[in-house]
mmCIF file of C-alpha atoms in Angstrom:
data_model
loop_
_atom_site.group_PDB
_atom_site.id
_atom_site.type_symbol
_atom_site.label_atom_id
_atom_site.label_comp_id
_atom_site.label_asym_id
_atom_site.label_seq_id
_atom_site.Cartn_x
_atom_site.Cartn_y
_atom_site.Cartn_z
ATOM 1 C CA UNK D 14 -11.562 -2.660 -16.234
ATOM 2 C CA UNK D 15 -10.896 0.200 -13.180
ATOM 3 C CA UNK D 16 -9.495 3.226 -14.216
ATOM 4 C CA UNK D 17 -7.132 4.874 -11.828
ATOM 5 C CA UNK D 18 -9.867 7.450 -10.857
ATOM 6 C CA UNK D 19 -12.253 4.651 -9.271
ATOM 7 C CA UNK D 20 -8.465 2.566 -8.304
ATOM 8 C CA UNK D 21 -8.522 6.102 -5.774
ATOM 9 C CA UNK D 22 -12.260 6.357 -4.849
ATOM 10 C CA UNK D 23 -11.888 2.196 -3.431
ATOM 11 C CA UNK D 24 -9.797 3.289 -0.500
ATOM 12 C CA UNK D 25 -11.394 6.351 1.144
ATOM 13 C CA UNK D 26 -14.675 4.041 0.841
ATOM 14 C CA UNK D 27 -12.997 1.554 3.543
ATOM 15 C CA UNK D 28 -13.238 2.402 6.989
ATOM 16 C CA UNK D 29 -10.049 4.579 8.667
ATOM 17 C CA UNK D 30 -8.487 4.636 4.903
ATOM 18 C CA UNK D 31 -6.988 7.695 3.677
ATOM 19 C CA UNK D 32 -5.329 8.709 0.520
ATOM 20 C CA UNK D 33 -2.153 10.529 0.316
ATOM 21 C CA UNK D 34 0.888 11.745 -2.108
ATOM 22 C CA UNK D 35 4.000 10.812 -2.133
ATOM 23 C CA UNK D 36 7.039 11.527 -4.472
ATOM 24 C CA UNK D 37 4.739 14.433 -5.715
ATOM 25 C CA UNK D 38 2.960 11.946 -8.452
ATOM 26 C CA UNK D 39 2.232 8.118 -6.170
ATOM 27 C CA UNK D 40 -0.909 8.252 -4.793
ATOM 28 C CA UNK D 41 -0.777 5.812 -2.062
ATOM 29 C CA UNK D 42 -3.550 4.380 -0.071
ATOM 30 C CA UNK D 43 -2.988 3.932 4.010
ATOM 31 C CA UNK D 44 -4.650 2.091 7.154
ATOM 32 C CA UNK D 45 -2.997 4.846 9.688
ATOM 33 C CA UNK D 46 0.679 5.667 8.178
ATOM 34 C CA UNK D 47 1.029 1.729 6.749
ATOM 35 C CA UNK D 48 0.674 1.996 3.061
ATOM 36 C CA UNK D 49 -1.908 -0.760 1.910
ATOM 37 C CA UNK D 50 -1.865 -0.500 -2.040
ATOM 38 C CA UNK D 51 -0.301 2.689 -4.440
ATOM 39 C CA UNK D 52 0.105 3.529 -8.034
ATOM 40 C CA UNK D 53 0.044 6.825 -10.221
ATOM 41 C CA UNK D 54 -1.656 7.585 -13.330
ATOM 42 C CA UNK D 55 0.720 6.681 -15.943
ATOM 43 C CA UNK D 56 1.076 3.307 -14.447
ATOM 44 C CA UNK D 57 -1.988 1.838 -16.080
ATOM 45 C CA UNK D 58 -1.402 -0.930 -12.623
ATOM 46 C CA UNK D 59 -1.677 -0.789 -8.930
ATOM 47 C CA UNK D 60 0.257 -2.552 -6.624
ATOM 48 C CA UNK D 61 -1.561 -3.894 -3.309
ATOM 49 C CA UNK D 62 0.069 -5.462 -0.291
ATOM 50 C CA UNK D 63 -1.159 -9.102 -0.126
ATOM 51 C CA UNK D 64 -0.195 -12.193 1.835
ATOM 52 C CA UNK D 65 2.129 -14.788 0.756
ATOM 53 C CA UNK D 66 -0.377 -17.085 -0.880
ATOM 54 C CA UNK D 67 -2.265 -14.921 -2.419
ATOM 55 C CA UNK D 68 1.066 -13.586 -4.300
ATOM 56 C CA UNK D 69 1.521 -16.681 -5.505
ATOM 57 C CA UNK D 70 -2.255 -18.210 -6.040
ATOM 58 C CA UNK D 71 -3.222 -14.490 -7.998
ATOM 59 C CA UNK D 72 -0.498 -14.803 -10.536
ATOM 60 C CA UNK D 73 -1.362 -17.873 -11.320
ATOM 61 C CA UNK D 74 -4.732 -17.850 -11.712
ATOM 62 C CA UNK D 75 -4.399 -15.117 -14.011
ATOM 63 C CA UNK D 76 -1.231 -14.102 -15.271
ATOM 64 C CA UNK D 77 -2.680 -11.193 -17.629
ATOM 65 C CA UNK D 78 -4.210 -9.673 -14.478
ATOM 66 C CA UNK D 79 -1.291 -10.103 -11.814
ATOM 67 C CA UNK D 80 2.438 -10.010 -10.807
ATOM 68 C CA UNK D 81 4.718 -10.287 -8.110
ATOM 69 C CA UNK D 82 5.033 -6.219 -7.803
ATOM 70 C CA UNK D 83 8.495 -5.097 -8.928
ATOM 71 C CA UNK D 84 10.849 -4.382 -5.998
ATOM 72 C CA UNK D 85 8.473 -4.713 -3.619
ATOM 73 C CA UNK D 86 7.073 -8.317 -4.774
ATOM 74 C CA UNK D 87 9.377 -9.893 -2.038
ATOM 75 C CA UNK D 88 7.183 -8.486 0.912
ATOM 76 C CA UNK D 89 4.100 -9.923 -0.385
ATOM 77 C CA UNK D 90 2.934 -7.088 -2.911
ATOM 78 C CA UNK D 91 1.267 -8.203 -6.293
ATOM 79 C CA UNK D 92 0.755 -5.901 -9.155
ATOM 80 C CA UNK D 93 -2.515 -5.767 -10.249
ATOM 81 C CA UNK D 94 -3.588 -4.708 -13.996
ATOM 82 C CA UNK D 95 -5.950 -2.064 -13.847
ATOM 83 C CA UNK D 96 -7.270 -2.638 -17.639
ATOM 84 C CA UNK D 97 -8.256 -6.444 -17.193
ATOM 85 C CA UNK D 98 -9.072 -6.571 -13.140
ATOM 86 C CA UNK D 99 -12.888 -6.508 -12.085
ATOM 87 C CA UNK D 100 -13.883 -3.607 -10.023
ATOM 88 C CA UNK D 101 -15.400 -5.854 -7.614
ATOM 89 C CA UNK D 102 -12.278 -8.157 -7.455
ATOM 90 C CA UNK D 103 -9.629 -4.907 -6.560
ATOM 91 C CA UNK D 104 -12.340 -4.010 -4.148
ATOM 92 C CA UNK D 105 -11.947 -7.180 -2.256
ATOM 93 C CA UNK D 106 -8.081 -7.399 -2.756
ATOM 94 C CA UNK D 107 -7.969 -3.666 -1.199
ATOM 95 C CA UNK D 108 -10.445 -4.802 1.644
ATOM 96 C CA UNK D 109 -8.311 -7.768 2.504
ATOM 97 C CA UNK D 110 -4.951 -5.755 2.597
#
């Protein structure tokens, strides 16, 4: 399980990664202005920009974990379930994005 408060301390921890608001409540995580992975603290989820495979491989490997993200699922992005996701596992997800 990651709660939303370590979700936020993953990204600042990678090199040139910086946090920032958007819509007053989306905390979004960036490479430069190119938004890598976001979520707020209601959504109990994060979504992070992956490659094509790995949207499909993630889901189903483990369906209670990811998604193809909602709206944005068709550029690559998979939802990721903050209550059953290993901290280790969103680290490397986050690293690869």
């Amino acid at each position: 399980m990651v709660t939303f408060d370590q979700f936020l301390a993953m990204g600042p921890a990678l090199p040139q990664t910086a946090e920032r608001l958007t819509r007053e409540t989306k905390a979004t995580l960036r490479l430069g202005e190119r938004i890598f992975a976001m979520s707020t603290p209601e959504d109990g989820s994060a979504r992070v920009k992956a490659g094509k495979g790995e949207q499909a491989e993630l889901p189903a490997a483990a369906p209670r974990t990811y998604s193809a993200a909602f709206r944005v699922g068709r550029h690559g992005w998979v939802e990721v379930s903050l209550a059953t996701v290993a901290a280790g596992e969103l680290n490397n997800l986050l690293t690869e994005a």
